[in-house]
Amino acid sequence: MVVTPWEVRGKVDYERLIREFGTQPLTEELLKRVTKHTDALHLQLQRRIFFSHRDLDSVLDLYEKGTKFVLYTGRGPSGPVHIGHLVPWIFTRSLQEKFNTRLYFQMTDDEKFLIDDDSSLKATRNYAYENALDLIALGFKPENTFIIYDVEDIDLLYDITLEVAKRITYSTARSSFGFQDSTNIGWIFWPALQAAPCFIHKKLTGENVPALIPAAIDQDPYWRVTRDIAQKLGYHKPAQIHCRFLPGLGAGGKMSASEPETSIFTMDPPELVKRKIWNAFTGGKGTATEQRKTGADPTVCSIFQYYYYLFEEDDRKLVEREQECKTGKILCGECKKDLTEKLNKFLEEHRRKREKAKNVIEKYHIKR
Ligand code: TYM
């Protein structure tokens, strides 16, 4: 298993990541505290898609005493958005609404330029714009959402970035990110830039409040180094809440833009979605007769995961589907067909909202 901000490989063992990264599991008790402020528990918490955290309890302690927090998350715009990226963003949107709080969203057009030999700044900046449309389509409130495009908005980030960079040694950066002699020096400096938005709220408003970062667990190395230096700079340590990876449509592994055949992008046309789902890895048997007799295995099925993560909100129906799969009552073809319909309906609606976002995108820019 390899889990870094730039690479996720092998079967991800989330319990082991909690131990190795030194994060905390989301306990029942903590979720009860969250529910006090949000009425119902978000599906992604209920199903433990978000499964781990750092300092969520401290953020709630402060919140309950009257200190607000801000949300911070982001995207490395190296290509089109896939539905895996939407998982933490959907959850973030709900936090924004329930806690009525600001979101800072960083578009790291510089990061993707530095780490990918074949990319150009023109391409990553263009993807930043395109990806922002996907974000806005999810319903974030413009008055509470501040998108930072690194290249364009570097003047807002640069002083904080320098303060951060000065306090992280090369040895720490190398051991946290695996830098090598061949790594370009832009990339080596770059993690200080992902740290900067954790602290930008104070610069903009004078309020010193913690940032809570919802993201998949691959981004965690950034937060480890940022947390180490935050208090030295007079800020709260940024808190995190980590989600699992939406798997790809193949046998194991996360959905990843570098494997387009097993990823669903928001701009994929219906026929392509159908084809990708049709070719997906499932827990099915060699023949329909055998499957009717012995049932299939939903625990290894990529299709089932999509119902679990995004496309079956009704727990009762989810369990029913699982049982029918295990007992051979439904076959993979039916599950694939249902998912294709649900997914295409979702994407059609998403694209409609995405198109409308073009008229309001400027209202979300941090420099509006
Ligand atoms: P990026 O573009 O790799 O990913 C964007 C967000 O999507 C999450 N993610 C996934 N979540 C669920 N299932 C998946 N299959 C999946 N693949 C990716 C990532 O964890 C991330 O939350 N360096 C960052 C950009 C960034 C950022 C941040 C991210 C800047 N500041 C603060 C999170 C928080 C990047 O390249 O993300």
JSON list of N, CA, C and O and ligand atoms in Angstrom, two decimals, residues 5-6 72-78 82-89 106-108 111-112 190 194 197 213-219 222-223 243-247 254-256 309, ligand 1:
[
{"chain": "A", "resi": 5, "resn": "PRO", "atom": "N", "xyz": [0.26, 12.24, -1.30]},
{"chain": "A", "resi": 5, "resn": "PRO", "atom": "CA", "xyz": [-0.60, 13.19, -2.02]},
{"chain": "A", "resi": 5, "resn": "PRO", "atom": "C", "xyz": [-0.55, 12.98, -3.54]},
{"chain": "A", "resi": 5, "resn": "PRO", "atom": "O", "xyz": [-1.41, 13.47, -4.25]},
{"chain": "A", "resi": 6, "resn": "TRP", "atom": "N", "xyz": [0.47, 12.29, -4.02]},
{"chain": "A", "resi": 6, "resn": "TRP", "atom": "CA", "xyz": [0.62, 12.16, -5.47]},
{"chain": "A", "resi": 6, "resn": "TRP", "atom": "C", "xyz": [0.43, 10.75, -5.99]},
{"chain": "A", "resi": 6, "resn": "TRP", "atom": "O", "xyz": [0.42, 10.51, -7.18]},
{"chain": "A", "resi": 72, "resn": "TYR", "atom": "N", "xyz": [-11.50, 24.62, 4.92]},
{"chain": "A", "resi": 72, "resn": "TYR", "atom": "CA", "xyz": [-10.50, 24.79, 3.86]},
{"chain": "A", "resi": 72, "resn": "TYR", "atom": "C", "xyz": [-10.35, 23.46, 3.13]},
{"chain": "A", "resi": 72, "resn": "TYR", "atom": "O", "xyz": [-10.22, 22.40, 3.76]},
{"chain": "A", "resi": 73, "resn": "THR", "atom": "N", "xyz": [-10.45, 23.51, 1.81]},
{"chain": "A", "resi": 73, "resn": "THR", "atom": "CA", "xyz": [-10.13, 22.31, 1.03]},
{"chain": "A", "resi": 73, "resn": "THR", "atom": "C", "xyz": [-9.65, 22.76, -0.35]},
{"chain": "A", "resi": 73, "resn": "THR", "atom": "O", "xyz": [-9.42, 23.95, -0.57]},
{"chain": "A", "resi": 74, "resn": "GLY", "atom": "N", "xyz": [-9.44, 21.83, -1.29]},
{"chain": "A", "resi": 74, "resn": "GLY", "atom": "CA", "xyz": [-8.86, 22.26, -2.55]},
{"chain": "A", "resi": 74, "resn": "GLY", "atom": "C", "xyz": [-8.83, 21.21, -3.63]},
{"chain": "A", "resi": 74, "resn": "GLY", "atom": "O", "xyz": [-9.34, 20.09, -3.47]},
{"chain": "A", "resi": 75, "resn": "ARG", "atom": "N", "xyz": [-8.19, 21.61, -4.73]},
{"chain": "A", "resi": 75, "resn": "ARG", "atom": "CA", "xyz": [-8.11, 20.74, -5.90]},
{"chain": "A", "resi": 75, "resn": "ARG", "atom": "C", "xyz": [-6.84, 21.05, -6.66]},
{"chain": "A", "resi": 75, "resn": "ARG", "atom": "O", "xyz": [-6.48, 22.22, -6.85]},
{"chain": "A", "resi": 76, "resn": "GLY", "atom": "N", "xyz": [-6.16, 19.99, -7.11]},
{"chain": "A", "resi": 76, "resn": "GLY", "atom": "CA", "xyz": [-5.00, 20.14, -7.98]},
{"chain": "A", "resi": 76, "resn": "GLY", "atom": "C", "xyz": [-5.48, 19.99, -9.42]},
{"chain": "A", "resi": 76, "resn": "GLY", "atom": "O", "xyz": [-5.73, 18.87, -9.87]},
{"chain": "A", "resi": 77, "resn": "PRO", "atom": "N", "xyz": [-5.64, 21.09, -10.14]},
{"chain": "A", "resi": 77, "resn": "PRO", "atom": "CA", "xyz": [-6.31, 21.03, -11.44]},
{"chain": "A", "resi": 77, "resn": "PRO", "atom": "C", "xyz": [-5.42, 20.51, -12.56]},
{"chain": "A", "resi": 77, "resn": "PRO", "atom": "O", "xyz": [-4.92, 21.25, -13.39]},
{"chain": "A", "resi": 78, "resn": "SER", "atom": "N", "xyz": [-5.28, 19.19, -12.59]},
{"chain": "A", "resi": 78, "resn": "SER", "atom": "CA", "xyz": [-4.41, 18.58, -13.60]},
{"chain": "A", "resi": 78, "resn": "SER", "atom": "C", "xyz": [-5.24, 18.00, -14.74]},
{"chain": "A", "resi": 78, "resn": "SER", "atom": "O", "xyz": [-4.71, 17.47, -15.70]},
{"chain": "A", "resi": 82, "resn": "HIS", "atom": "N", "xyz": [-13.30, 14.09, -11.50]},
{"chain": "A", "resi": 82, "resn": "HIS", "atom": "CA", "xyz": [-14.05, 12.83, -11.50]},
{"chain": "A", "resi": 82, "resn": "HIS", "atom": "C", "xyz": [-14.93, 12.75, -10.26]},
{"chain": "A", "resi": 82, "resn": "HIS", "atom": "O", "xyz": [-14.79, 13.58, -9.34]},
{"chain": "A", "resi": 83, "resn": "ILE", "atom": "N", "xyz": [-15.81, 11.76, -10.23]},
{"chain": "A", "resi": 83, "resn": "ILE", "atom": "CA", "xyz": [-16.80, 11.76, -9.14]},
{"chain": "A", "resi": 83, "resn": "ILE", "atom": "C", "xyz": [-16.17, 11.45, -7.77]},
{"chain": "A", "resi": 83, "resn": "ILE", "atom": "O", "xyz": [-16.78, 11.74, -6.75]},
{"chain": "A", "resi": 84, "resn": "GLY", "atom": "N", "xyz": [-14.96, 10.90, -7.76]},
{"chain": "A", "resi": 84, "resn": "GLY", "atom": "CA", "xyz": [-14.25, 10.72, -6.49]},
{"chain": "A", "resi": 84, "resn": "GLY", "atom": "C", "xyz": [-13.96, 12.07, -5.84]},
{"chain": "A", "resi": 84, "resn": "GLY", "atom": "O", "xyz": [-14.10, 12.23, -4.62]},
{"chain": "A", "resi": 85, "resn": "HIS", "atom": "N", "xyz": [-13.55, 13.05, -6.65]},
{"chain": "A", "resi": 85, "resn": "HIS", "atom": "CA", "xyz": [-13.28, 14.39, -6.09]},
{"chain": "A", "resi": 85, "resn": "HIS", "atom": "C", "xyz": [-14.53, 14.98, -5.44]},
{"chain": "A", "resi": 85, "resn": "HIS", "atom": "O", "xyz": [-14.44, 15.76, -4.50]},
{"chain": "A", "resi": 86, "resn": "LEU", "atom": "N", "xyz": [-15.69, 14.61, -5.99]},
{"chain": "A", "resi": 86, "resn": "LEU", "atom": "CA", "xyz": [-16.92, 15.21, -5.47]},
{"chain": "A", "resi": 86, "resn": "LEU", "atom": "C", "xyz": [-17.23, 14.74, -4.04]},
{"chain": "A", "resi": 86, "resn": "LEU", "atom": "O", "xyz": [-17.93, 15.43, -3.30]},
{"chain": "A", "resi": 87, "resn": "VAL", "atom": "N", "xyz": [-16.70, 13.56, -3.68]},
{"chain": "A", "resi": 87, "resn": "VAL", "atom": "CA", "xyz": [-17.06, 12.99, -2.36]},
{"chain": "A", "resi": 87, "resn": "VAL", "atom": "C", "xyz": [-16.73, 13.97, -1.22]},
{"chain": "A", "resi": 87, "resn": "VAL", "atom": "O", "xyz": [-17.64, 14.39, -0.50]},
{"chain": "A", "resi": 88, "resn": "PRO", "atom": "N", "xyz": [-15.47, 14.41, -1.06]},
{"chain": "A", "resi": 88, "resn": "PRO", "atom": "CA", "xyz": [-15.22, 15.36, 0.05]},
{"chain": "A", "resi": 88, "resn": "PRO", "atom": "C", "xyz": [-15.90, 16.72, -0.16]},
{"chain": "A", "resi": 88, "resn": "PRO", "atom": "O", "xyz": [-16.23, 17.41, 0.81]},
{"chain": "A", "resi": 89, "resn": "TRP", "atom": "N", "xyz": [-16.12, 17.10, -1.42]},
{"chain": "A", "resi": 89, "resn": "TRP", "atom": "CA", "xyz": [-16.72, 18.42, -1.65]},
{"chain": "A", "resi": 89, "resn": "TRP", "atom": "C", "xyz": [-18.20, 18.43, -1.26]},
{"chain": "A", "resi": 89, "resn": "TRP", "atom": "O", "xyz": [-18.70, 19.42, -0.74]},
{"chain": "A", "resi": 106, "resn": "GLN", "atom": "N", "xyz": [-8.60, 26.09, -2.38]},
{"chain": "A", "resi": 106, "resn": "GLN", "atom": "CA", "xyz": [-7.37, 26.39, -3.12]},
{"chain": "A", "resi": 106, "resn": "GLN", "atom": "C", "xyz": [-7.28, 25.59, -4.43]},
{"chain": "A", "resi": 106, "resn": "GLN", "atom": "O", "xyz": [-7.39, 24.36, -4.41]},
{"chain": "A", "resi": 107, "resn": "MET", "atom": "N", "xyz": [-7.09, 26.29, -5.52]},
{"chain": "A", "resi": 107, "resn": "MET", "atom": "CA", "xyz": [-6.84, 25.65, -6.83]},
{"chain": "A", "resi": 107, "resn": "MET", "atom": "C", "xyz": [-5.34, 25.70, -7.07]},
{"chain": "A", "resi": 107, "resn": "MET", "atom": "O", "xyz": [-4.78, 26.77, -7.34]},
{"chain": "A", "resi": 108, "resn": "THR", "atom": "N", "xyz": [-4.70, 24.52, -7.00]},
{"chain": "A", "resi": 108, "resn": "THR", "atom": "CA", "xyz": [-3.24, 24.51, -7.03]},
{"chain": "A", "resi": 108, "resn": "THR", "atom": "C", "xyz": [-2.72, 24.32, -8.46]},
{"chain": "A", "resi": 108, "resn": "THR", "atom": "O", "xyz": [-2.08, 23.32, -8.78]},
{"chain": "A", "resi": 111, "resn": "GLU", "atom": "N", "xyz": [1.01, 23.76, -8.31]},
{"chain": "A", "resi": 111, "resn": "GLU", "atom": "CA", "xyz": [1.46, 22.42, -7.89]},
{"chain": "A", "resi": 111, "resn": "GLU", "atom": "C", "xyz": [1.46, 21.46, -9.08]},
{"chain": "A", "resi": 111, "resn": "GLU", "atom": "O", "xyz": [2.43, 20.76, -9.33]},
{"chain": "A", "resi": 112, "resn": "LYS", "atom": "N", "xyz": [0.35, 21.47, -9.80]},
{"chain": "A", "resi": 112, "resn": "LYS", "atom": "CA", "xyz": [0.23, 20.49, -10.89]},
{"chain": "A", "resi": 112, "resn": "LYS", "atom": "C", "xyz": [1.22, 20.81, -12.01]},
{"chain": "A", "resi": 112, "resn": "LYS", "atom": "O", "xyz": [1.70, 19.91, -12.69]},
{"chain": "A", "resi": 190, "resn": "TRP", "atom": "N", "xyz": [7.08, 23.81, -2.60]},
{"chain": "A", "resi": 190, "resn": "TRP", "atom": "CA", "xyz": [5.64, 23.94, -2.81]},
{"chain": "A", "resi": 190, "resn": "TRP", "atom": "C", "xyz": [4.76, 23.62, -1.60]},
{"chain": "A", "resi": 190, "resn": "TRP", "atom": "O", "xyz": [3.75, 24.33, -1.37]},
{"chain": "A", "resi": 194, "resn": "GLN", "atom": "N", "xyz": [0.53, 24.97, 0.12]},
{"chain": "A", "resi": 194, "resn": "GLN", "atom": "CA", "xyz": [-0.72, 24.30, 0.51]},
{"chain": "A", "resi": 194, "resn": "GLN", "atom": "C", "xyz": [-1.04, 24.58, 1.99]},
{"chain": "A", "resi": 194, "resn": "GLN", "atom": "O", "xyz": [-2.18, 24.51, 2.40]},
{"chain": "A", "resi": 197, "resn": "PRO", "atom": "N", "xyz": [-3.29, 28.63, 2.99]},
{"chain": "A", "resi": 197, "resn": "PRO", "atom": "CA", "xyz": [-4.72, 28.94, 3.20]},
{"chain": "A", "resi": 197, "resn": "PRO", "atom": "C", "xyz": [-5.26, 28.54, 4.59]},
{"chain": "A", "resi": 197, "resn": "PRO", "atom": "O", "xyz": [-6.29, 29.05, 5.01]},
{"chain": "A", "resi": 213, "resn": "ILE", "atom": "N", "xyz": [-10.24, 20.96, 7.81]},
{"chain": "A", "resi": 213, "resn": "ILE", "atom": "CA", "xyz": [-9.98, 20.56, 6.43]},
{"chain": "A", "resi": 213, "resn": "ILE", "atom": "C", "xyz": [-10.62, 19.21, 6.11]},
{"chain": "A", "resi": 213, "resn": "ILE", "atom": "O", "xyz": [-10.13, 18.18, 6.58]},
{"chain": "A", "resi": 214, "resn": "PRO", "atom": "N", "xyz": [-11.70, 19.18, 5.34]},
{"chain": "A", "resi": 214, "resn": "PRO", "atom": "CA", "xyz": [-12.24, 17.90, 4.90]},
{"chain": "A", "resi": 214, "resn": "PRO", "atom": "C", "xyz": [-11.56, 17.50, 3.58]},
{"chain": "A", "resi": 214, "resn": "PRO", "atom": "O", "xyz": [-11.56, 18.27, 2.62]},
{"chain": "A", "resi": 215, "resn": "ALA", "atom": "N", "xyz": [-10.99, 16.32, 3.53]},
{"chain": "A", "resi": 215, "resn": "ALA", "atom": "CA", "xyz": [-10.30, 15.85, 2.31]},
{"chain": "A", "resi": 215, "resn": "ALA", "atom": "C", "xyz": [-10.06, 14.35, 2.47]},
{"chain": "A", "resi": 215, "resn": "ALA", "atom": "O", "xyz": [-10.17, 13.82, 3.58]},
{"chain": "A", "resi": 216, "resn": "ALA", "atom": "N", "xyz": [-9.71, 13.69, 1.37]},
{"chain": "A", "resi": 216, "resn": "ALA", "atom": "CA", "xyz": [-9.32, 12.28, 1.51]},
{"chain": "A", "resi": 216, "resn": "ALA", "atom": "C", "xyz": [-7.98, 12.22, 2.24]},
{"chain": "A", "resi": 216, "resn": "ALA", "atom": "O", "xyz": [-7.25, 13.21, 2.33]},
{"chain": "A", "resi": 217, "resn": "ILE", "atom": "N", "xyz": [-7.65, 11.04, 2.74]},
{"chain": "A", "resi": 217, "resn": "ILE", "atom": "CA", "xyz": [-6.49, 10.94, 3.63]},
{"chain": "A", "resi": 217, "resn": "ILE", "atom": "C", "xyz": [-5.15, 11.09, 2.90]},
{"chain": "A", "resi": 217, "resn": "ILE", "atom": "O", "xyz": [-4.12, 11.31, 3.53]},
{"chain": "A", "resi": 218, "resn": "ASP", "atom": "N", "xyz": [-5.17, 11.09, 1.57]},
{"chain": "A", "resi": 218, "resn": "ASP", "atom": "CA", "xyz": [-3.90, 11.25, 0.83]},
{"chain": "A", "resi": 218, "resn": "ASP", "atom": "C", "xyz": [-3.24, 12.60, 1.09]},
{"chain": "A", "resi": 218, "resn": "ASP", "atom": "O", "xyz": [-2.03, 12.75, 0.93]},
{"chain": "A", "resi": 219, "resn": "GLN", "atom": "N", "xyz": [-4.03, 13.61, 1.49]},
{"chain": "A", "resi": 219, "resn": "GLN", "atom": "CA", "xyz": [-3.47, 14.95, 1.69]},
{"chain": "A", "resi": 219, "resn": "GLN", "atom": "C", "xyz": [-2.83, 15.11, 3.07]},
{"chain": "A", "resi": 219, "resn": "GLN", "atom": "O", "xyz": [-2.27, 16.16, 3.38]},
{"chain": "A", "resi": 222, "resn": "TYR", "atom": "N", "xyz": [0.67, 16.92, 4.19]},
{"chain": "A", "resi": 222, "resn": "TYR", "atom": "CA", "xyz": [0.73, 18.38, 4.23]},
{"chain": "A", "resi": 222, "resn": "TYR", "atom": "C", "xyz": [0.38, 18.90, 5.62]},
{"chain": "A", "resi": 222, "resn": "TYR", "atom": "O", "xyz": [0.96, 19.86, 6.11]},
{"chain": "A", "resi": 223, "resn": "TRP", "atom": "N", "xyz": [-0.64, 18.26, 6.20]},
{"chain": "A", "resi": 223, "resn": "TRP", "atom": "CA", "xyz": [-1.15, 18.80, 7.47]},
{"chain": "A", "resi": 223, "resn": "TRP", "atom": "C", "xyz": [-0.20, 18.46, 8.62]},
{"chain": "A", "resi": 223, "resn": "TRP", "atom": "O", "xyz": [-0.11, 19.22, 9.59]},
{"chain": "A", "resi": 243, "resn": "CYS", "atom": "N", "xyz": [-11.49, 11.42, 4.57]},
{"chain": "A", "resi": 243, "resn": "CYS", "atom": "CA", "xyz": [-12.37, 10.40, 3.97]},
{"chain": "A", "resi": 243, "resn": "CYS", "atom": "C", "xyz": [-11.58, 9.32, 3.25]},
{"chain": "A", "resi": 243, "resn": "CYS", "atom": "O", "xyz": [-10.39, 9.45, 2.97]},
{"chain": "A", "resi": 244, "resn": "ARG", "atom": "N", "xyz": [-12.30, 8.23, 3.02]},
{"chain": "A", "resi": 244, "resn": "ARG", "atom": "CA", "xyz": [-11.76, 7.12, 2.22]},
{"chain": "A", "resi": 244, "resn": "ARG", "atom": "C", "xyz": [-11.82, 7.50, 0.75]},
{"chain": "A", "resi": 244, "resn": "ARG", "atom": "O", "xyz": [-12.48, 8.48, 0.39]},
{"chain": "A", "resi": 245, "resn": "PHE", "atom": "N", "xyz": [-11.21, 6.68, -0.08]},
{"chain": "A", "resi": 245, "resn": "PHE", "atom": "CA", "xyz": [-11.21, 6.93, -1.52]},
{"chain": "A", "resi": 245, "resn": "PHE", "atom": "C", "xyz": [-12.38, 6.22, -2.20]},
{"chain": "A", "resi": 245, "resn": "PHE", "atom": "O", "xyz": [-12.58, 5.02, -1.97]},
{"chain": "A", "resi": 246, "resn": "LEU", "atom": "N", "xyz": [-13.09, 6.95, -3.02]},
{"chain": "A", "resi": 246, "resn": "LEU", "atom": "CA", "xyz": [-14.05, 6.27, -3.88]},
{"chain": "A", "resi": 246, "resn": "LEU", "atom": "C", "xyz": [-13.23, 5.40, -4.82]},
{"chain": "A", "resi": 246, "resn": "LEU", "atom": "O", "xyz": [-12.31, 5.89, -5.49]},
{"chain": "A", "resi": 247, "resn": "PRO", "atom": "N", "xyz": [-13.50, 4.08, -4.86]},
{"chain": "A", "resi": 247, "resn": "PRO", "atom": "CA", "xyz": [-12.67, 3.22, -5.71]},
{"chain": "A", "resi": 247, "resn": "PRO", "atom": "C", "xyz": [-12.91, 3.47, -7.20]},
{"chain": "A", "resi": 247, "resn": "PRO", "atom": "O", "xyz": [-13.94, 4.05, -7.57]},
{"chain": "A", "resi": 254, "resn": "LYS", "atom": "N", "xyz": [-7.97, 3.34, -6.01]},
{"chain": "A", "resi": 254, "resn": "LYS", "atom": "CA", "xyz": [-8.89, 4.48, -5.93]},
{"chain": "A", "resi": 254, "resn": "LYS", "atom": "C", "xyz": [-9.22, 4.99, -7.33]},
{"chain": "A", "resi": 254, "resn": "LYS", "atom": "O", "xyz": [-8.49, 4.73, -8.28]},
{"chain": "A", "resi": 255, "resn": "MET", "atom": "N", "xyz": [-10.33, 5.72, -7.41]},
{"chain": "A", "resi": 255, "resn": "MET", "atom": "CA", "xyz": [-10.62, 6.37, -8.69]},
{"chain": "A", "resi": 255, "resn": "MET", "atom": "C", "xyz": [-9.55, 7.41, -8.91]},
{"chain": "A", "resi": 255, "resn": "MET", "atom": "O", "xyz": [-9.27, 8.24, -8.05]},
{"chain": "A", "resi": 256, "resn": "SER", "atom": "N", "xyz": [-8.93, 7.35, -10.09]},
{"chain": "A", "resi": 256, "resn": "SER", "atom": "CA", "xyz": [-7.80, 8.22, -10.33]},
{"chain": "A", "resi": 256, "resn": "SER", "atom": "C", "xyz": [-7.81, 8.68, -11.78]},
{"chain": "A", "resi": 256, "resn": "SER", "atom": "O", "xyz": [-8.00, 7.87, -12.69]},
{"chain": "A", "resi": 309, "resn": "TYR", "atom": "N", "xyz": [-21.28, 4.83, -1.54]},
{"chain": "A", "resi": 309, "resn": "TYR", "atom": "CA", "xyz": [-20.71, 6.17, -1.38]},
{"chain": "A", "resi": 309, "resn": "TYR", "atom": "C", "xyz": [-21.68, 7.28, -1.78]},
{"chain": "A", "resi": 309, "resn": "TYR", "atom": "O", "xyz": [-21.75, 8.32, -1.15]},
{"chain": "B", "resi": 1, "resn": "TYM", "atom": "P1", "xyz": [-6.56, 16.48, -5.77]},
{"chain": "B", "resi": 1, "resn": "TYM", "atom": "O1", "xyz": [-6.90, 17.31, -6.95]},
{"chain": "B", "resi": 1, "resn": "TYM", "atom": "O2", "xyz": [-5.67, 15.31, -5.95]},
{"chain": "B", "resi": 1, "resn": "TYM", "atom": "O3", "xyz": [-7.90, 15.98, -5.10]},
{"chain": "B", "resi": 1, "resn": "TYM", "atom": "C1", "xyz": [-8.96, 16.87, -4.76]},
{"chain": "B", "resi": 1, "resn": "TYM", "atom": "C2", "xyz": [-9.69, 16.32, -3.55]},
{"chain": "B", "resi": 1, "resn": "TYM", "atom": "O4", "xyz": [-10.27, 15.04, -3.85]},
{"chain": "B", "resi": 1, "resn": "TYM", "atom": "C3", "xyz": [-9.81, 14.05, -2.94]},
{"chain": "B", "resi": 1, "resn": "TYM", "atom": "N1", "xyz": [-9.78, 12.80, -3.72]},
{"chain": "B", "resi": 1, "resn": "TYM", "atom": "C4", "xyz": [-10.65, 11.81, -3.51]},
{"chain": "B", "resi": 1, "resn": "TYM", "atom": "N2", "xyz": [-11.64, 11.68, -2.61]},
{"chain": "B", "resi": 1, "resn": "TYM", "atom": "C5", "xyz": [-12.36, 10.52, -2.63]},
{"chain": "B", "resi": 1, "resn": "TYM", "atom": "N3", "xyz": [-12.14, 9.53, -3.54]},
{"chain": "B", "resi": 1, "resn": "TYM", "atom": "C6", "xyz": [-11.17, 9.63, -4.48]},
{"chain": "B", "resi": 1, "resn": "TYM", "atom": "N4", "xyz": [-10.97, 8.65, -5.36]},
{"chain": "B", "resi": 1, "resn": "TYM", "atom": "C7", "xyz": [-10.37, 10.82, -4.49]},
{"chain": "B", "resi": 1, "resn": "TYM", "atom": "N5", "xyz": [-9.32, 11.26, -5.23]},
{"chain": "B", "resi": 1, "resn": "TYM", "atom": "C8", "xyz": [-8.98, 12.47, -4.75]},
{"chain": "B", "resi": 1, "resn": "TYM", "atom": "C9", "xyz": [-8.46, 14.57, -2.44]},
{"chain": "B", "resi": 1, "resn": "TYM", "atom": "O5", "xyz": [-8.12, 14.05, -1.18]},
{"chain": "B", "resi": 1, "resn": "TYM", "atom": "C10", "xyz": [-8.76, 16.06, -2.36]},
{"chain": "B", "resi": 1, "resn": "TYM", "atom": "O6", "xyz": [-9.46, 16.35, -1.17]},
{"chain": "B", "resi": 1, "resn": "TYM", "atom": "N6", "xyz": [-2.93, 19.14, -3.44]},
{"chain": "B", "resi": 1, "resn": "TYM", "atom": "C11", "xyz": [-4.39, 18.93, -3.56]},
{"chain": "B", "resi": 1, "resn": "TYM", "atom": "C12", "xyz": [-5.15, 20.26, -3.73]},
{"chain": "B", "resi": 1, "resn": "TYM", "atom": "C13", "xyz": [-5.36, 20.97, -2.42]},
{"chain": "B", "resi": 1, "resn": "TYM", "atom": "C14", "xyz": [-6.11, 20.49, -1.32]},
{"chain": "B", "resi": 1, "resn": "TYM", "atom": "C15", "xyz": [-5.99, 21.48, -0.32]},
{"chain": "B", "resi": 1, "resn": "TYM", "atom": "C16", "xyz": [-6.86, 19.32, -1.13]},
{"chain": "B", "resi": 1, "resn": "TYM", "atom": "C17", "xyz": [-4.85, 22.20, -2.06]},
{"chain": "B", "resi": 1, "resn": "TYM", "atom": "N7", "xyz": [-5.24, 22.50, -0.83]},
{"chain": "B", "resi": 1, "resn": "TYM", "atom": "C18", "xyz": [-6.66, 21.32, 0.91]},
{"chain": "B", "resi": 1, "resn": "TYM", "atom": "C19", "xyz": [-7.50, 19.15, 0.09]},
{"chain": "B", "resi": 1, "resn": "TYM", "atom": "C20", "xyz": [-7.39, 20.13, 1.08]},
{"chain": "B", "resi": 1, "resn": "TYM", "atom": "C21", "xyz": [-4.70, 18.01, -4.72]},
{"chain": "B", "resi": 1, "resn": "TYM", "atom": "O7", "xyz": [-3.95, 17.88, -5.65]},
{"chain": "B", "resi": 1, "resn": "TYM", "atom": "O8", "xyz": [-5.97, 17.44, -4.63]}
]
